[in-house]
Short mmCIF file of C-alpha atoms and ligand atoms in Angstrom, two decimals:
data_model
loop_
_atom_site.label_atom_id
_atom_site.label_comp_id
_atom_site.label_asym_id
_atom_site.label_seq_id
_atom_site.Cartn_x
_atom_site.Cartn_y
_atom_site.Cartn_z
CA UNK A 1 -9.59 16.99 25.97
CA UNK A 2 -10.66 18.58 22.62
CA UNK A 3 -13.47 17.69 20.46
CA UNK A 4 -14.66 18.05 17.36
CA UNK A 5 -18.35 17.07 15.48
CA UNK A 6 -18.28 16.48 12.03
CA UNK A 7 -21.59 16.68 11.04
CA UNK A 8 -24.24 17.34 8.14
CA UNK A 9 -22.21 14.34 6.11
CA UNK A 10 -24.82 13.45 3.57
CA UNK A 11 -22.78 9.49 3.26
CA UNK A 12 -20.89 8.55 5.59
CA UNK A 13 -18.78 5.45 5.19
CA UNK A 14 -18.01 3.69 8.48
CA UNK A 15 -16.39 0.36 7.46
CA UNK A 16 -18.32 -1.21 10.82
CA UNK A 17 -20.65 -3.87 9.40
CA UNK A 18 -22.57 -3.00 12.33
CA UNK A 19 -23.72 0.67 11.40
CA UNK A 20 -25.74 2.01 8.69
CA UNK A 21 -27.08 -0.43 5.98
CA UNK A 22 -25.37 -2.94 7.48
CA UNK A 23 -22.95 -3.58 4.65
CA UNK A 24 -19.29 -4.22 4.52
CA UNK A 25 -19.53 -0.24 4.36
CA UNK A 26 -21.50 0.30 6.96
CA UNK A 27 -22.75 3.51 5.65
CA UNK A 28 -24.94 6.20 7.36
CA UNK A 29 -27.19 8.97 5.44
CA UNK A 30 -27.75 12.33 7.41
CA UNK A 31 -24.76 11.06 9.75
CA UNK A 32 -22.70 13.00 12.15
CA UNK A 33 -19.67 11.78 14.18
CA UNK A 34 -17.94 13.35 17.49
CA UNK A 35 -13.98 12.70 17.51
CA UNK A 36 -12.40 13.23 20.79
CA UNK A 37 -8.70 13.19 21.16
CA UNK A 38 -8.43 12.04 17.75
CA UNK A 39 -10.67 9.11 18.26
CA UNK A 40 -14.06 8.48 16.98
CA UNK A 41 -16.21 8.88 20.17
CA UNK A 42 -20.12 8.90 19.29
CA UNK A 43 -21.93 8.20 15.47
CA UNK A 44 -25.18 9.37 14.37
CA UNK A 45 -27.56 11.40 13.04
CA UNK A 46 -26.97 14.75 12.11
CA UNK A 47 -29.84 15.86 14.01
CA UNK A 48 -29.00 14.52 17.16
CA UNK A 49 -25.19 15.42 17.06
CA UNK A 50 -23.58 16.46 20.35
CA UNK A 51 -21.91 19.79 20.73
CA UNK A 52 -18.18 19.76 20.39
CA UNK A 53 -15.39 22.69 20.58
CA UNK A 54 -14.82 22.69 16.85
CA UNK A 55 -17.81 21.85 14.20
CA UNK A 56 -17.11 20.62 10.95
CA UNK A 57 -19.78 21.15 8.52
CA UNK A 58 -19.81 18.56 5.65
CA UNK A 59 -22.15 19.96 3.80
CA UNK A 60 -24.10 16.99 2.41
CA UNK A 61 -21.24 15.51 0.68
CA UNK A 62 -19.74 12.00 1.24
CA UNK A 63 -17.17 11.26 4.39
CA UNK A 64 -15.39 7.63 3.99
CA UNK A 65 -12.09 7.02 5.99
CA UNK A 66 -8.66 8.35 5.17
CA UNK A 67 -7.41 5.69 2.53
CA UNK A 68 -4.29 2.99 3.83
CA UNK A 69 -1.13 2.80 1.36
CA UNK A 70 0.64 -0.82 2.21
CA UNK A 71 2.17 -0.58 0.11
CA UNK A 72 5.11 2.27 -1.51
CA UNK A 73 8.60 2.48 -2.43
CA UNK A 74 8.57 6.33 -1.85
CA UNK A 75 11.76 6.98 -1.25
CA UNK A 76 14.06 6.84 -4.16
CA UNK A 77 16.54 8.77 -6.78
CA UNK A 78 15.85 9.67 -10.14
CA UNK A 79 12.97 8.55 -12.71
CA UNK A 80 12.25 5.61 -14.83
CA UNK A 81 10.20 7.44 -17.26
CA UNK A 82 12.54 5.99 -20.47
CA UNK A 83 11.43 2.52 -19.51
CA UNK A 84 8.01 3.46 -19.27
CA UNK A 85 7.69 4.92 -22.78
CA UNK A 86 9.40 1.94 -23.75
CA UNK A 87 7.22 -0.69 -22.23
CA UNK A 88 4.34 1.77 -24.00
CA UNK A 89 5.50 1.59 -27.18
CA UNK A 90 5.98 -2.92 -27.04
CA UNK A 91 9.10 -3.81 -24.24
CA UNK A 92 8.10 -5.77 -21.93
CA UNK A 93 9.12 -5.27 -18.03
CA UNK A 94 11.99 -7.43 -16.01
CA UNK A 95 12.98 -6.68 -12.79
CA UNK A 96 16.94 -6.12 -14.15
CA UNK A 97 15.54 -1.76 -14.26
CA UNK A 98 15.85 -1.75 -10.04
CA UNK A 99 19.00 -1.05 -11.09
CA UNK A 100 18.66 2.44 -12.69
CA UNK A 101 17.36 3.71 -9.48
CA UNK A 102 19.69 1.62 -7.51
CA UNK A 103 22.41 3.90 -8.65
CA UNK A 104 20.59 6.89 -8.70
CA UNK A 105 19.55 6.30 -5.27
CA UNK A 106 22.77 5.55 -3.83
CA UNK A 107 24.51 8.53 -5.20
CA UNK A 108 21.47 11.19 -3.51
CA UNK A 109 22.21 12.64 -0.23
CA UNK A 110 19.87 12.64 2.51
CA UNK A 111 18.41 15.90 1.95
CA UNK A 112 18.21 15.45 -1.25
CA UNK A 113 16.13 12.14 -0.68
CA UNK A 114 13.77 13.89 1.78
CA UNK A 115 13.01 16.81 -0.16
CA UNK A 116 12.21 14.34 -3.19
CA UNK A 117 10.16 11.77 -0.62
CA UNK A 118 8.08 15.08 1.06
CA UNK A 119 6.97 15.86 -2.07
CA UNK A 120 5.65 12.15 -3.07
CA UNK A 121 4.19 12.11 0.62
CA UNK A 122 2.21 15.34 -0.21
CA UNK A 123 1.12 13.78 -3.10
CA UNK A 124 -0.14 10.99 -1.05
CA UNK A 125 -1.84 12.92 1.26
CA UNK A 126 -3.27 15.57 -1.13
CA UNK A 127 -5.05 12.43 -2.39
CA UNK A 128 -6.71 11.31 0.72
CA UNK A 129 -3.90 8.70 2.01
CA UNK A 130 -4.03 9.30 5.81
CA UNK A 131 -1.85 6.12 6.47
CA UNK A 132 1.02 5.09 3.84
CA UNK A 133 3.94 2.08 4.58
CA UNK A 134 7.24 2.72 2.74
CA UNK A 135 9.86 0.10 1.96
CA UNK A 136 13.98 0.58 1.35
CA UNK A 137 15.30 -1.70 -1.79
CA UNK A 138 16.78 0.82 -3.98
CA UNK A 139 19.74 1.12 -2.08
CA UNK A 140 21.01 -2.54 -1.70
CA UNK A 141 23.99 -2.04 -0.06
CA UNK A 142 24.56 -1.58 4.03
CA UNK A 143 24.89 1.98 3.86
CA UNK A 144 22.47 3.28 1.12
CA UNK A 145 19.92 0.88 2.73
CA UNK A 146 20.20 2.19 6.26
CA UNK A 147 20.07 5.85 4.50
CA UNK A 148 16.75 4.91 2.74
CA UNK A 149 14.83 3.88 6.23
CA UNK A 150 16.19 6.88 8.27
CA UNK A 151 14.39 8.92 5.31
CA UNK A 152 11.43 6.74 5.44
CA UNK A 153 11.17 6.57 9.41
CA UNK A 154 10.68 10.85 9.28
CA UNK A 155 7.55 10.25 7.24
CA UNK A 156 5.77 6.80 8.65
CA UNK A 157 6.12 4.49 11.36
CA UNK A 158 5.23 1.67 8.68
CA UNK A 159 8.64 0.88 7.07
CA UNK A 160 10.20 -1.83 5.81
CA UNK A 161 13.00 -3.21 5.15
CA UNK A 162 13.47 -4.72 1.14
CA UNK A 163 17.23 -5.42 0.73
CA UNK A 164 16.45 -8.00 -1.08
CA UNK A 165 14.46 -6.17 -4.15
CA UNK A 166 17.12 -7.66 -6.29
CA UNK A 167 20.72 -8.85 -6.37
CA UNK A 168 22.26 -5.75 -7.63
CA UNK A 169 25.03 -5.75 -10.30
CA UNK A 170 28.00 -6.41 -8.09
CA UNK A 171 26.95 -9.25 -6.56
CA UNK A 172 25.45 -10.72 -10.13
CA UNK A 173 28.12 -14.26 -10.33
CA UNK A 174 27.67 -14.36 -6.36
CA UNK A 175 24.04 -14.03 -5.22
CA UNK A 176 24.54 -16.54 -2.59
CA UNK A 177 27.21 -13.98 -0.90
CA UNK A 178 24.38 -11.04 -1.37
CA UNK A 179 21.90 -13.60 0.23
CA UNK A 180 24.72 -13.64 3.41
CA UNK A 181 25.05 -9.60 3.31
CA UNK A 182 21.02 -9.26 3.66
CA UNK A 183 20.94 -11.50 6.81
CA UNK A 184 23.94 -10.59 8.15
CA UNK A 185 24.99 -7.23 8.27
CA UNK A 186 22.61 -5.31 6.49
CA UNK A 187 20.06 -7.04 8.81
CA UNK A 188 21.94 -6.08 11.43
CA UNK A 189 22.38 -2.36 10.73
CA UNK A 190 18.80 -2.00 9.42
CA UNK A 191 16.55 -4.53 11.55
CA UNK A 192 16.15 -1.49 14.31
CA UNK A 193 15.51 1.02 11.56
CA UNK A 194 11.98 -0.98 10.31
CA UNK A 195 9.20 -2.92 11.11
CA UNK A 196 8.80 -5.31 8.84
CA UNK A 197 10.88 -6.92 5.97
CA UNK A 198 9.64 -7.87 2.70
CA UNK A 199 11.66 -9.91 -0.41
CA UNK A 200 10.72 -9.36 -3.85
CA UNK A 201 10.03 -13.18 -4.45
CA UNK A 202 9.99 -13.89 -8.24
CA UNK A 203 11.52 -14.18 -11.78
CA UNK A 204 14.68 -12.41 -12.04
CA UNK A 205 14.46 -11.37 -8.46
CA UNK A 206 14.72 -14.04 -5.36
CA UNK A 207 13.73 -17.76 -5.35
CA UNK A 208 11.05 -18.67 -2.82
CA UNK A 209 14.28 -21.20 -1.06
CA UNK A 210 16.07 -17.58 -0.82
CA UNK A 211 13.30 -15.46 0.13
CA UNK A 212 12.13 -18.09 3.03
CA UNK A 213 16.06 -17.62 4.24
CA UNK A 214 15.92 -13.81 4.17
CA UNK A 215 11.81 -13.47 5.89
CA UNK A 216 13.36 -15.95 8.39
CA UNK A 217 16.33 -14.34 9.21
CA UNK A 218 14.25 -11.15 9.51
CA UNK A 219 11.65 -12.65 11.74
CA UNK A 220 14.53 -13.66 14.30
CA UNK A 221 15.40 -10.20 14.79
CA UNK A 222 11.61 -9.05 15.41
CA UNK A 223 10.68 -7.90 11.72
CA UNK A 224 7.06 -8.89 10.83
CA UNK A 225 6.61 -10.25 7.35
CA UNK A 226 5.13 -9.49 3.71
CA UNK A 227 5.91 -10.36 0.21
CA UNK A 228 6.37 -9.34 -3.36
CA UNK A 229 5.08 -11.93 -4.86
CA UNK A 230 3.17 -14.08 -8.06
CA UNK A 231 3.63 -10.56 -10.28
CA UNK A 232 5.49 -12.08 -13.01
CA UNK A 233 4.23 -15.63 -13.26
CA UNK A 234 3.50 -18.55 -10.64
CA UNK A 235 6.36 -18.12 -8.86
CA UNK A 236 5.61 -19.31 -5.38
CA UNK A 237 4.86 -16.15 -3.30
CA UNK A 238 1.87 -17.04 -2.28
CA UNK A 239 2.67 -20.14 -0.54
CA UNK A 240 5.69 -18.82 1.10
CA UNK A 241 3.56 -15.72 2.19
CA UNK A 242 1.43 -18.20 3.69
CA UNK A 243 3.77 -20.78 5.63
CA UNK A 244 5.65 -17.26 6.92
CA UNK A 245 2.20 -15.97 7.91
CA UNK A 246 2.78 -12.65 6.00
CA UNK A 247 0.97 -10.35 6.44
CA UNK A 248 0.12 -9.12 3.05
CA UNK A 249 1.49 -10.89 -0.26
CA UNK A 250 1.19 -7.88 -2.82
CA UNK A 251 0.82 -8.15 -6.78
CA UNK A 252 -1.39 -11.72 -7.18
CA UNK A 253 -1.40 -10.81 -10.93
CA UNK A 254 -1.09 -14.57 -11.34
CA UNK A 255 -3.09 -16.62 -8.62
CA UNK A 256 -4.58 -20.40 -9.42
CA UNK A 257 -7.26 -21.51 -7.88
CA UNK A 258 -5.07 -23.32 -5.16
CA UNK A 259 -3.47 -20.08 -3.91
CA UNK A 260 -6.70 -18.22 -3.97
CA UNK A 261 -8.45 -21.25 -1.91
CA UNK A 262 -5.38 -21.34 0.52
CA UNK A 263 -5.36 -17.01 0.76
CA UNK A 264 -9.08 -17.34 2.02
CA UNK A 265 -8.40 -19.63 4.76
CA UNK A 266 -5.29 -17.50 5.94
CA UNK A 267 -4.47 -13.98 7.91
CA UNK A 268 -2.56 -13.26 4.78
CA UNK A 269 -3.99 -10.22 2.76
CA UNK A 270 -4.33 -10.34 -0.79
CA UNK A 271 -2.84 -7.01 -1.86
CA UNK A 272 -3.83 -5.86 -5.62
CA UNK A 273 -1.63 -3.08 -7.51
CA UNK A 274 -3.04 -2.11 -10.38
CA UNK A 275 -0.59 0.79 -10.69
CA UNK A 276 2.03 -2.27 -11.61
CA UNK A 277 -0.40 -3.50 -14.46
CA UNK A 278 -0.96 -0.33 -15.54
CA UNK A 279 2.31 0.76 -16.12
CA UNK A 280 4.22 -2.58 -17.51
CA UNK A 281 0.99 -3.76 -19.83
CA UNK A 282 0.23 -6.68 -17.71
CA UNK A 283 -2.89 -8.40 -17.50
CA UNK A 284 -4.84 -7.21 -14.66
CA UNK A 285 -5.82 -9.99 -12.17
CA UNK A 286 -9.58 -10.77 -11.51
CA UNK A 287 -10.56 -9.58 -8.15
CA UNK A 288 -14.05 -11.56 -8.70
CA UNK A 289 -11.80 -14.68 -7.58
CA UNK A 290 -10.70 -13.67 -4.55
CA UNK A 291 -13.77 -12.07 -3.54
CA UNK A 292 -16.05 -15.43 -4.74
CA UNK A 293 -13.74 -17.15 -2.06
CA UNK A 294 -13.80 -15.22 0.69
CA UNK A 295 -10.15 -14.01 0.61
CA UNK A 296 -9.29 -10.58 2.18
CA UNK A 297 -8.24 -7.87 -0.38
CA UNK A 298 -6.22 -4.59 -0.11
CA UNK A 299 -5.43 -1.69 -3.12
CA UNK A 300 -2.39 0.27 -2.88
CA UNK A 301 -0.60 2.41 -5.00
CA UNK A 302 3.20 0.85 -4.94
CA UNK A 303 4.17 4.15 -5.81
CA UNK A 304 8.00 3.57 -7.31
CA UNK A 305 9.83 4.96 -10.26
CA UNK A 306 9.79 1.58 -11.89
CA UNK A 307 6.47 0.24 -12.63
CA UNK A 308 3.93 2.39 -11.29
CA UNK A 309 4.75 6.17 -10.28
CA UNK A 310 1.02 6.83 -9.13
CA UNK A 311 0.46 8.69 -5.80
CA UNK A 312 -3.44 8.56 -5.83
CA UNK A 313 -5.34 6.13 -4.57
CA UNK A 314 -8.54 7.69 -6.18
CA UNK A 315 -7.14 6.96 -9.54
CA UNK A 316 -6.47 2.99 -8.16
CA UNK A 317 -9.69 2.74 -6.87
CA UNK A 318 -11.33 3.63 -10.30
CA UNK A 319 -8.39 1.62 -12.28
CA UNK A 320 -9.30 -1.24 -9.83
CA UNK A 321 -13.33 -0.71 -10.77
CA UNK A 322 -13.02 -0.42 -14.37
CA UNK A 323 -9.99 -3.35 -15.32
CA UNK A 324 -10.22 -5.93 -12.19
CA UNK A 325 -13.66 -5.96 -11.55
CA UNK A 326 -14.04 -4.88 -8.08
CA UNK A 327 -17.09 -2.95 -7.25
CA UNK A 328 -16.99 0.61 -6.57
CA UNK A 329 -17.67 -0.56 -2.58
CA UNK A 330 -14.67 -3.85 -2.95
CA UNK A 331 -12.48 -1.18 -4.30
CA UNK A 332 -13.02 1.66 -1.17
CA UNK A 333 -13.11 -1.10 1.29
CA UNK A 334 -9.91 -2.19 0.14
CA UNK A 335 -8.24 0.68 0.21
CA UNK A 336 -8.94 1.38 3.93
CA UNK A 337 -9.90 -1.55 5.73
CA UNK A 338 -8.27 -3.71 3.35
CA UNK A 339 -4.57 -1.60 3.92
CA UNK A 340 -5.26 -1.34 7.49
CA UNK A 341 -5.39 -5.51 7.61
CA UNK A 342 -2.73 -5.67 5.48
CA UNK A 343 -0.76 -3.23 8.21
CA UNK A 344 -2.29 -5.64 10.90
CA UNK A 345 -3.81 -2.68 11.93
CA UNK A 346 -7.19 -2.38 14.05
CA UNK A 347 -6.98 1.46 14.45
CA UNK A 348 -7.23 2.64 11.46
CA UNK A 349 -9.58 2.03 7.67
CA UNK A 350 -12.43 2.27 9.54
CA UNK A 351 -14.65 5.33 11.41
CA UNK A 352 -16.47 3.29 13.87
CA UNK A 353 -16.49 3.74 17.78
CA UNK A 354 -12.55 4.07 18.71
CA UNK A 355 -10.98 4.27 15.67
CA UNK A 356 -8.49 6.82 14.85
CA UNK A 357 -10.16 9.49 13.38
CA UNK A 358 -8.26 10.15 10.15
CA UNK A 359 -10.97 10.80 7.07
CA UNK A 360 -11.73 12.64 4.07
CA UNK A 361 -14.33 14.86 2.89
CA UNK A 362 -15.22 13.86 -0.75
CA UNK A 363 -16.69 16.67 -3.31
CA UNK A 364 -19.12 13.96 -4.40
CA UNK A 365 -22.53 12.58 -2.58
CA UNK A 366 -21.25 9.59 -2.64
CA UNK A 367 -17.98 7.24 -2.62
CA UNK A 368 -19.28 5.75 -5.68
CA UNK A 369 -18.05 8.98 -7.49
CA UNK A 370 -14.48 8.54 -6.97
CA UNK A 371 -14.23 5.53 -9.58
CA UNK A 372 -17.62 7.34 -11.88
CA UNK A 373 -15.26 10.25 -11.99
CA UNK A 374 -11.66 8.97 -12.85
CA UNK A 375 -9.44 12.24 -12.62
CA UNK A 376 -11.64 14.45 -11.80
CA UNK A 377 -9.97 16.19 -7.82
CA UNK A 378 -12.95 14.58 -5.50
CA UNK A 379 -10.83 14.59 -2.23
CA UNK A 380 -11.82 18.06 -1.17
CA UNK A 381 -10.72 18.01 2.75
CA UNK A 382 -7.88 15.41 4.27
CA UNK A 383 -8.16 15.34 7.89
CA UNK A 384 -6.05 13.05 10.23
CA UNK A 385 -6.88 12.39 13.82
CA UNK A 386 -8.57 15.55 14.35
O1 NIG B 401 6.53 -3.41 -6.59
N1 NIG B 401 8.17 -5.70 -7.97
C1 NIG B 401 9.10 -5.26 -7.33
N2 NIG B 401 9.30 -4.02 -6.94
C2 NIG B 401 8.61 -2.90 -7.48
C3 NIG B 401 9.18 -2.47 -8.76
C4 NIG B 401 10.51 -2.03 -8.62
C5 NIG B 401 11.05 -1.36 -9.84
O2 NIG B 401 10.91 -1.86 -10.98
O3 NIG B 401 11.69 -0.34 -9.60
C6 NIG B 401 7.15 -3.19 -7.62
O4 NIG B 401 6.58 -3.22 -8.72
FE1 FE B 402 6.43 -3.03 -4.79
#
């Protein structure tokens, strides 16, 4: 068995309500931790830390977990960056640019794919992100589908299956005969290759009658299911999400008060990208409103060519801060506790007793510095399950 103390952390953020100040954060000053066999095994103080084969000194600065992506598209061809200087300069965004990387996609070999999706994971990583899901959809056919999750599956056991991102161009006068491909033999072929399946629910994309077909026909093969949904206009996401009992229904830029009331009383995370408002000039959804009622939030990245080609979850954390009104504390939670629910996951967002222990060592006394200091390279150590 090895172990290892970390210990002289001047901050360190627990997630366990329990610990600490008894906050959401549960945060610890003068703190040490032991991890054995990659598992958090004993939290303190500093002065009273245990010996352990390895030591590592934190120096005073702040330790929070490793952050929890739900949330990418990480595995794709080309770039989208004419669309994005368009949309900066007065277009506005549809879902019709999939395509683009559809094709690009579909023409990249495999190594080509995984040299291009290392890189974005050691992006990821180099930011802090301990934990990251990836979803197919830029292949849309059986073939270019299947290739996209045998990339995917070498990086993460979180990986889902999105063949239904949008109808692409072949299928355009027959959609209904696309809708039969995804649940029949792309399902087939790709159902062992993921965990979960996902539909891009909205304008220009799937109706909510389509997507409840497709998360159906995926849940009778053993998929578990999320949603792209409400990130072009009320478009019924969120109550599909919520009669499916998703796990996560990502975007929310447009929630009424009837979908945030329904969210709160659900297992069904609330997952915010402010990467996608970012990068197609949308209006940024209020977090205040889920938080006033109760609903459970998660931040990730979305990281795809398309609308938001961000690999740092620092720079969501402070975009989430400054433009939808979480606090600095909302925004860390939800970007590790608040992934790991959306990942139905119990191991990991969190440092307290038995959790996996993947964290970060932050160049900063305190967490609050990572949205006070937009930019600036705060995530000095990345360390996963010790
Ligand atoms: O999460 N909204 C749907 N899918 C991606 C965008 C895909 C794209 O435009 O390439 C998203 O924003
Ligand atoms: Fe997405």
């Amino acid at each position: 068995m090895s172990s290892t103390v970390v210990t002289g952390i001047g901050e360190l953020v627990t997630n366990d309500p329990t610990m600490g100040d008894g906050t959401i954060l549960g945060t610890l000053r003068d703190a040490a931790f032991l991890v054995e066999d990659g598992k958090v095994a004993w939290i303190g103080s500093s002065k009273g830390a245990p010996s352990a084969d390895q030591v590592i000194e934190a120096s005073g600065k702040s330790v929070i977990p490793g952050f929890v992506d739900s949330h990418t598209h990480a595995v794709f061809g080309g770039d989208r960056v004419r669309d994005f200087v368009g949309r900066m300069t007065g277009e506005k965004y549809a879902a019709g640019g999939i395509k683009t990387t559809v094709a690009a996609t579909r023409e990249a070999g495999v190594d080509q794919l995984r040299e291009h999706t290392a890189g974005i994971v050691g992006e990821l990583r180099a930011g802090g992100i301990t934990t990251f899901e990836i979803k197919s959809g830029y292949g849309l056919d059986v073939q270019s589908e299947a290739k996209i999750l045998d990339v995917a599956n070498e990086f993460t056991q979180e990986v889902t299956f999105l063949g239904a991102h949008v109808v692409p161009a072949e299928f355009a006068s027959e959609r209904e005969q696309y809708v039969s491909l995804v649940i029949g033999e792309m399902l087939d072929t790709c159902a062992p290759k993921a965990k979960w399946i996902d539909v891009f629910c909205d304008t220009g994309a799937f109706t909510p009658e389509e997507s409840r077909r497709i998360l159906d026909a995926g849940i009778a093969r053993g998929l578990l299911p999320r949603l792209h949904g409400n990130q072009l206009g009320h478009t019924g996401g969120v109550e599909l999400a919520l009669e499916v009992d998703a796990a996560s229904v990502d975007h929310c830029t447009y929630l009424s008060d009837e979908e945030i009331v329904a969210l709160a009383s659900s297992n069904t995370v609330a997952t915010l990208l402010p990467g996608a408002e970012f990068s197609t000039r949308s209006p940024y959804p209020d977090a205040r409103r889920l938080y006033a009622r109760g609903a459970k939030v998660a931040l990730a990245t979305d990281c795809n060519p398309g609308t938001s080609f961000i690999t740092s979850m620092p720079w969501v954390i402070a975009t989430a801060v400054r433009e939808m009104y979480f606090s600095p504390a909302q925004a860390l939670h939800a970007a590790t506790f608040g992934g790991a629910q959306a990942l139905r996951r119990s191991d990991i967002g969190h440092l307290g007793m038995g959790a996996r222990a993947d964290f970060v060592i932050l160049d900063a006394p305190s967490y609050e510095y990572l949205a006070y200091r937009p930019g600036a390279h705060l995530v000095s150590r990345v360390i996963a399950a010790v």
